[in-house]
Tab-separated table of N, CA and C in Angstrom:
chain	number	residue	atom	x	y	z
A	1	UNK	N	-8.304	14.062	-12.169
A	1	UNK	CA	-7.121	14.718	-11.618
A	1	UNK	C	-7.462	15.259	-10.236
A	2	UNK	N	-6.660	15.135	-9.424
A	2	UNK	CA	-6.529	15.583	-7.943
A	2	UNK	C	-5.613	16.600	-7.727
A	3	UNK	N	-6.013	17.779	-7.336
A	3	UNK	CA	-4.817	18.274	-6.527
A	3	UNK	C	-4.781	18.642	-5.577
A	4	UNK	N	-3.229	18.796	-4.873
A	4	UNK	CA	-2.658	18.820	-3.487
A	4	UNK	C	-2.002	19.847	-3.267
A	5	UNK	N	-2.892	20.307	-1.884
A	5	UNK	CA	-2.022	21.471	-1.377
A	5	UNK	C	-1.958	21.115	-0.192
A	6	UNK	N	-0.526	21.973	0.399
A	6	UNK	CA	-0.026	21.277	1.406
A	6	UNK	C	0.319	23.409	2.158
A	7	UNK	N	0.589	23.254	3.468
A	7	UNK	CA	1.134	24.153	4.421
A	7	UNK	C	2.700	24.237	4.268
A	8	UNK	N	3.674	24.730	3.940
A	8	UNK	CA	4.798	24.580	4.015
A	8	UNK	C	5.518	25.395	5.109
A	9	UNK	N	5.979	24.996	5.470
A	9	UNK	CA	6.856	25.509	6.793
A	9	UNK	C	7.860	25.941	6.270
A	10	UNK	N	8.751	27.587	6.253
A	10	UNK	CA	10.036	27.708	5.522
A	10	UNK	C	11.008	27.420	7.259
A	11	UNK	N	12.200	28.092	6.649
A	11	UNK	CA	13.124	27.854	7.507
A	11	UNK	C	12.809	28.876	8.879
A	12	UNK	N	12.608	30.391	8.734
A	12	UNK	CA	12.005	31.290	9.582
A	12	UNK	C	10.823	31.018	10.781
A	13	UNK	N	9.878	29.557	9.928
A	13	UNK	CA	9.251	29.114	10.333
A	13	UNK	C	9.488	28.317	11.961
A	14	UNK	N	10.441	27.428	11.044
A	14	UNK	CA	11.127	26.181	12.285
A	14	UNK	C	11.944	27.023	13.102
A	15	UNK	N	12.617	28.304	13.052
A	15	UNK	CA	13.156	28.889	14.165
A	15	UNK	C	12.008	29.666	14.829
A	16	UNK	N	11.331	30.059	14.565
A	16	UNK	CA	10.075	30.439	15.265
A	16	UNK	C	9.801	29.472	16.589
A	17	UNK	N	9.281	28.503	15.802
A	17	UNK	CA	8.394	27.206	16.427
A	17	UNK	C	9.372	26.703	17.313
A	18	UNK	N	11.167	27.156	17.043
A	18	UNK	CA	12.084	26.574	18.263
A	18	UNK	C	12.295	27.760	19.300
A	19	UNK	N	12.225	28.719	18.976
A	19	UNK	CA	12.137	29.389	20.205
A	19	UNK	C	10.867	30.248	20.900
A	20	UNK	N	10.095	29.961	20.054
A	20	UNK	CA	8.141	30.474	20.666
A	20	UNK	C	7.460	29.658	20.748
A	21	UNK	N	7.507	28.137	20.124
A	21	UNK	CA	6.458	27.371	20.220
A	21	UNK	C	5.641	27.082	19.037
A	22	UNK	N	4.642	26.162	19.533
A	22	UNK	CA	3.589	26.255	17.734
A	22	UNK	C	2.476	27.370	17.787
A	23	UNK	N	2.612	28.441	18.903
A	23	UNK	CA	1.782	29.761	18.332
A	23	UNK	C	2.823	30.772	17.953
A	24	UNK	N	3.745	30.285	17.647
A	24	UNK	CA	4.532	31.701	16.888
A	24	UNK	C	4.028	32.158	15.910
A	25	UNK	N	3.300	31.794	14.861
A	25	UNK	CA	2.386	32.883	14.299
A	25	UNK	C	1.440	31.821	13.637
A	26	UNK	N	0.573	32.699	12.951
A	26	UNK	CA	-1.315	31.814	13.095
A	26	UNK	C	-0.873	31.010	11.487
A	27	UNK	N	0.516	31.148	10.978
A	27	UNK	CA	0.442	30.118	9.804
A	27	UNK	C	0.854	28.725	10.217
A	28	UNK	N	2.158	29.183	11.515
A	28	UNK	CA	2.710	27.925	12.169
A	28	UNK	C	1.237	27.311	13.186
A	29	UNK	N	0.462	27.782	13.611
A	29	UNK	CA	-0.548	27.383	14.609
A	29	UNK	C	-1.605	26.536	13.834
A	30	UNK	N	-2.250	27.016	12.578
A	30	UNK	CA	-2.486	26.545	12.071
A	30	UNK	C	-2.080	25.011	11.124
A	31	UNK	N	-0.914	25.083	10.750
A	31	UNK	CA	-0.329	24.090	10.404
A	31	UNK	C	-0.171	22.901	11.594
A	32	UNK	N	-0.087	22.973	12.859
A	32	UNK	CA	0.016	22.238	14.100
A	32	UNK	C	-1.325	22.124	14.481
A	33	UNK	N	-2.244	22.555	14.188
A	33	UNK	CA	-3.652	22.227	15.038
A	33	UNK	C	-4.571	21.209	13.582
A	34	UNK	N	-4.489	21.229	12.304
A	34	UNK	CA	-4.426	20.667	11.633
A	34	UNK	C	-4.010	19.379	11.713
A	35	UNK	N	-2.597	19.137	11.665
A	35	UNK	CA	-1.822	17.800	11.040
A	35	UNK	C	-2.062	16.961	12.422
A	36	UNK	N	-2.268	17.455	13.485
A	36	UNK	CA	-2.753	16.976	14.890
A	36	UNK	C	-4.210	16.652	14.986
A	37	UNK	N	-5.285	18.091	14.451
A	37	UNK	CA	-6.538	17.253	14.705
A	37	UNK	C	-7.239	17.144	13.475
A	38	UNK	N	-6.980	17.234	12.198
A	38	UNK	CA	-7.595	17.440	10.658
A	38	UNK	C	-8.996	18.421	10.777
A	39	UNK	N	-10.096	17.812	10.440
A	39	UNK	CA	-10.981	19.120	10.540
A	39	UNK	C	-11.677	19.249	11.875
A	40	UNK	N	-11.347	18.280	12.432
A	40	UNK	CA	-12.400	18.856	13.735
A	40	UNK	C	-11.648	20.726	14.235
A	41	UNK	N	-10.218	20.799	13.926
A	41	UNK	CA	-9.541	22.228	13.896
A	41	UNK	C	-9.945	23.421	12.783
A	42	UNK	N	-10.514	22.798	11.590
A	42	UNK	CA	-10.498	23.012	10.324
A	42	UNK	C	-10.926	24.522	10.612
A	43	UNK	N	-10.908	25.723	9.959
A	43	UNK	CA	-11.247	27.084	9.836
A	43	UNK	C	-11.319	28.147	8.578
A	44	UNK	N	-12.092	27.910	7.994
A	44	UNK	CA	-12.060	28.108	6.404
A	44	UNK	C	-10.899	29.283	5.910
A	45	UNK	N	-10.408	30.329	7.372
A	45	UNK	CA	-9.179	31.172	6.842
A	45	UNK	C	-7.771	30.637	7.100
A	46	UNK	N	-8.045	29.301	7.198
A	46	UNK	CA	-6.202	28.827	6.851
A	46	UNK	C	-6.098	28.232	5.611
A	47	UNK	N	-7.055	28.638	4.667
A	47	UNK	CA	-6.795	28.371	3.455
A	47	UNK	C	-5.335	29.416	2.938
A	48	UNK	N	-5.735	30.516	3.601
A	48	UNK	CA	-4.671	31.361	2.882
A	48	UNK	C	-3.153	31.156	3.199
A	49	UNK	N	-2.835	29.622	3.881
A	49	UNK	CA	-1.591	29.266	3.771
A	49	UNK	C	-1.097	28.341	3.082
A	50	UNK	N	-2.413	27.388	1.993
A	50	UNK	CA	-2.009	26.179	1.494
A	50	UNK	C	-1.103	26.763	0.105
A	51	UNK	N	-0.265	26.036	-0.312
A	51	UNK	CA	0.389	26.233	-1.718
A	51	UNK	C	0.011	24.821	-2.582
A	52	UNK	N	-0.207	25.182	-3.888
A	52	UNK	CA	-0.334	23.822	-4.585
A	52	UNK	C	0.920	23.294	-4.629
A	53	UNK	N	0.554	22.206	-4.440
A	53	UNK	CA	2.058	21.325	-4.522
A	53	UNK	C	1.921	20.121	-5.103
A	54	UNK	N	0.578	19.379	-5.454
A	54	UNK	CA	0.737	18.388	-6.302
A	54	UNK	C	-0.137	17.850	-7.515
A	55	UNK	N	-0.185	17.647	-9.121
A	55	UNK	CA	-1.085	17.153	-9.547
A	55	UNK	C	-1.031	15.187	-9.520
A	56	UNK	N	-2.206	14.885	-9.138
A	56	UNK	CA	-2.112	13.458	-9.163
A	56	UNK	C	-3.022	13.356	-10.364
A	57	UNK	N	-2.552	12.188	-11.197
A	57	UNK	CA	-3.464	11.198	-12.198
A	57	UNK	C	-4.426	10.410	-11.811
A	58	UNK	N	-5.392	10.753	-11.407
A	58	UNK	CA	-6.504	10.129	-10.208
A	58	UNK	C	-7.252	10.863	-10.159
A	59	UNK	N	-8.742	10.308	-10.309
A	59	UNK	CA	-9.881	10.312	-9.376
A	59	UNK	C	-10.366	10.148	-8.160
A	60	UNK	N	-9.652	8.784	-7.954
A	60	UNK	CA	-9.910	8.510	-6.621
A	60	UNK	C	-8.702	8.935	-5.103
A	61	UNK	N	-9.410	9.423	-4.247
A	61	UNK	CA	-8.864	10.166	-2.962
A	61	UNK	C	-7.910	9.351	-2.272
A	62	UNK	N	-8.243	7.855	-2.077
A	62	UNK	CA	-7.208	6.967	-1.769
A	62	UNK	C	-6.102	6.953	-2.064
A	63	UNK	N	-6.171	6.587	-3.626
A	63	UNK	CA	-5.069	6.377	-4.436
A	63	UNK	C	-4.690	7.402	-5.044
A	64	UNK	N	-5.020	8.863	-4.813
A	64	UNK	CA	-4.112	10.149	-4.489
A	64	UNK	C	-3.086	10.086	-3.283
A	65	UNK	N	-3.637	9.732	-1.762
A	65	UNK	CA	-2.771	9.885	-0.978
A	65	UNK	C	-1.726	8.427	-0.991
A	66	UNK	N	-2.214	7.626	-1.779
A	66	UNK	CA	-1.061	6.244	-1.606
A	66	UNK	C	-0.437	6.679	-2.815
A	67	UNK	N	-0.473	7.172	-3.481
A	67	UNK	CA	0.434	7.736	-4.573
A	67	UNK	C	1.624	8.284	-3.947
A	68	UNK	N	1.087	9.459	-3.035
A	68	UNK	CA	1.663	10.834	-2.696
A	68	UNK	C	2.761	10.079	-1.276
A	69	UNK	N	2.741	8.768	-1.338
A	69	UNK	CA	3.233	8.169	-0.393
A	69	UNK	C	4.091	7.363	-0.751
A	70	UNK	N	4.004	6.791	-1.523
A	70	UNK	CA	4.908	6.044	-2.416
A	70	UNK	C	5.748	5.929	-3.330
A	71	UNK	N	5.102	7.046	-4.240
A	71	UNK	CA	5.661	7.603	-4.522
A	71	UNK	C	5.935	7.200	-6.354
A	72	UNK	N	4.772	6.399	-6.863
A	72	UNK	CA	4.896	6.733	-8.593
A	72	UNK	C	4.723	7.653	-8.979
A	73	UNK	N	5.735	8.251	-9.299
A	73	UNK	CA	6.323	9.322	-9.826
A	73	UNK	C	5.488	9.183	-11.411
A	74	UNK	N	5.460	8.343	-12.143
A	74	UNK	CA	4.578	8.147	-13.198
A	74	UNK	C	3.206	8.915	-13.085
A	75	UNK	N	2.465	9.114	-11.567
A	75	UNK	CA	1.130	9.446	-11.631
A	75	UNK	C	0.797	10.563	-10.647
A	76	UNK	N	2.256	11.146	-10.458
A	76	UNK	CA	2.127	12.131	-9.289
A	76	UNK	C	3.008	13.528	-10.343
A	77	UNK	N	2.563	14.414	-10.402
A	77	UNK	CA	3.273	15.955	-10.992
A	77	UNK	C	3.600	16.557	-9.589
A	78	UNK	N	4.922	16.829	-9.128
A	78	UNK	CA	5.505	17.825	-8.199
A	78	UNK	C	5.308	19.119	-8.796
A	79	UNK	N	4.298	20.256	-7.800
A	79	UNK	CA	4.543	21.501	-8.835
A	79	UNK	C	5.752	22.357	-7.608
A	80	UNK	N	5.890	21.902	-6.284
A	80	UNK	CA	7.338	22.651	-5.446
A	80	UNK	C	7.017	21.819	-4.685
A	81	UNK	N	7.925	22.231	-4.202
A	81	UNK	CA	8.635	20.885	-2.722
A	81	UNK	C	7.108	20.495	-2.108
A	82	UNK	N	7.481	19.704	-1.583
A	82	UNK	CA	6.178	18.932	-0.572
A	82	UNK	C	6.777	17.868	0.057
A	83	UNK	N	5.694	17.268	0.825
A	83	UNK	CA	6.035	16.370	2.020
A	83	UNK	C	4.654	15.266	1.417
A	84	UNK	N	5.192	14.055	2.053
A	84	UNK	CA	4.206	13.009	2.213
A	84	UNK	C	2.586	13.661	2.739
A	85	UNK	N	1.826	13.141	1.734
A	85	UNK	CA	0.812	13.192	2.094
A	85	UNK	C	0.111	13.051	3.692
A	86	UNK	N	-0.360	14.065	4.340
A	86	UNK	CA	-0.546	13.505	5.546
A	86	UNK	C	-1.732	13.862	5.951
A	87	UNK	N	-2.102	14.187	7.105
A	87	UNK	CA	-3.355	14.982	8.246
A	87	UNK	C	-3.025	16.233	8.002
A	88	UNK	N	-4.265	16.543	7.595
A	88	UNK	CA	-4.168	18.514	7.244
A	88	UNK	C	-3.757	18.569	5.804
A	89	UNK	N	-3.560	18.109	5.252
A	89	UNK	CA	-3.556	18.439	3.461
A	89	UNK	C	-5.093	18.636	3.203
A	90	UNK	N	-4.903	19.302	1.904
A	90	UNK	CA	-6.561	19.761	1.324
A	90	UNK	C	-6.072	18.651	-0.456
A	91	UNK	N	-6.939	17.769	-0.207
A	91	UNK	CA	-7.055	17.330	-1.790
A	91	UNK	C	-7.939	18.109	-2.443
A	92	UNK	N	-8.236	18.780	-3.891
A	92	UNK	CA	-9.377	18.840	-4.314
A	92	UNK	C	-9.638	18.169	-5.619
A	93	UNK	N	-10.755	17.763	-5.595
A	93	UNK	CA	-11.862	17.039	-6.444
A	93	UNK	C	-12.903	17.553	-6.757
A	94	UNK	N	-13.174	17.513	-8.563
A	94	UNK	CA	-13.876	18.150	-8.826
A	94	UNK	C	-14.681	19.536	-8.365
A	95	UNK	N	-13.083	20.610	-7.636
A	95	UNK	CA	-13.741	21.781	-7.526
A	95	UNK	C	-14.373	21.323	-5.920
A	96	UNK	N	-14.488	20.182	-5.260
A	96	UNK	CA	-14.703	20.131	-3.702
A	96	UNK	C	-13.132	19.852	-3.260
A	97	UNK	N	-13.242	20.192	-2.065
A	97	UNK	CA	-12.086	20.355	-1.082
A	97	UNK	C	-12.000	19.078	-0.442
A	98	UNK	N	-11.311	18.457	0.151
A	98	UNK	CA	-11.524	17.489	0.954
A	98	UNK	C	-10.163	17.397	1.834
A	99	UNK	N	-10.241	17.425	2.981
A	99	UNK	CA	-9.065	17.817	4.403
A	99	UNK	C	-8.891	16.316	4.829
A	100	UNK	N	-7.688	15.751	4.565
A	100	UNK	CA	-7.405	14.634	4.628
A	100	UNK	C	-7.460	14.438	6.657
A	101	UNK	N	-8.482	13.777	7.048
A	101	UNK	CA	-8.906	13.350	8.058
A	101	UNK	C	-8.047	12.576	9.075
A	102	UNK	N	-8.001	12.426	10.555
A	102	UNK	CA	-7.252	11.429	11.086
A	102	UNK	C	-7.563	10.212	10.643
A	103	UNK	N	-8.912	9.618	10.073
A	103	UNK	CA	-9.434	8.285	9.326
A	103	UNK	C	-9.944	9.142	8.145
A	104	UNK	N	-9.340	8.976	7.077
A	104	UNK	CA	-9.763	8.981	5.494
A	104	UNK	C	-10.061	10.333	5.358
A	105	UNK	N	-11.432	10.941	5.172
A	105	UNK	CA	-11.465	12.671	4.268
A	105	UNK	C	-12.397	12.752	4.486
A	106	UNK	N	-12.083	14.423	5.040
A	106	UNK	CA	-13.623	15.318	5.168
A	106	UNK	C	-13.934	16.372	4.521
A	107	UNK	N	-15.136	16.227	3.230
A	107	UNK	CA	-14.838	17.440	2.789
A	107	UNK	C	-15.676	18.352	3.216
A	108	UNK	N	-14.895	19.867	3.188
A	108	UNK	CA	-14.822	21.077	3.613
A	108	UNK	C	-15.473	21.900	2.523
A	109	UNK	N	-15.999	21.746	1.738
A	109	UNK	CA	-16.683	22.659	0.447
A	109	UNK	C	-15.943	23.129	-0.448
A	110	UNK	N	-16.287	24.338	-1.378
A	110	UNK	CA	-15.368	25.196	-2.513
A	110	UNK	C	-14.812	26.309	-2.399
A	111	UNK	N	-13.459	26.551	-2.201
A	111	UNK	CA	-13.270	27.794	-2.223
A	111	UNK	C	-12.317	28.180	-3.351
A	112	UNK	N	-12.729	29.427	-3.371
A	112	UNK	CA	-11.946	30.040	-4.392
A	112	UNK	C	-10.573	30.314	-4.904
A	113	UNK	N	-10.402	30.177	-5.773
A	113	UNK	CA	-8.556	29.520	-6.154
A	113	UNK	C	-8.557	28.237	-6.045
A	114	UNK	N	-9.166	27.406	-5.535
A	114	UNK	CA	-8.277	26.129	-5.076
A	114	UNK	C	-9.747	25.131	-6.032
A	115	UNK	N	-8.920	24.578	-7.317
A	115	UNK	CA	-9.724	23.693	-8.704
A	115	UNK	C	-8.938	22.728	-8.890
């Protein structure tokens, strides 16, 4: 089993980011320096913006994010809204983290809460 957490942007968010930019605050900055550069941005305190958002039926990291893309619903659990798998998601595996990369995954180690 894999799971997926993702950054969610609410609505407060996107009016932010339309009238300040992507440093209107360090959850929106974070979420933009991420999905733009994956971990070379990476900073172990923007964990405290991911939400779980998905269990996949999988082991393997690939065929977590081609799941999360495609969308068999058979092998993907929605636990709240989410978006296509992209740059800047955190998969974790077996208790490691792994920050879905501009090419494939880098993992980032264990942190706490996130199994």
């Amino acid at each position: 089993m894999i799971t997926i957490y993702q950054i969610h942007l609410s609505d407060s968010d996107i009016i932010a980011i339309n009238a300040r930019g992507w440093d209107a605050s360090p959850k929106v900055n974070a979420y933009s320096k991420l999905s733009n550069f994956g971990h070379d941005k990476w900073k172990p305190e923007y964990m405290q913006y991911f939400e779980l958002t998905y269990d996949v039926d999988t082991d393997d990291l690939d065929k977590a994010f081609e799941y999360t893309n495609l969308w068999e619903n058979d092998r993907v659990r929605r636990i709240t809204r989410g978006h296509s798998s992209s740059v800047g998601d955190i998969f974790v595996k077996d208790g490691d983290c792994y920050i879905v990369d501009r090419f494939g995954f880098t993992n980032i180690g264990k942190f706490e809460g996130f199994n």
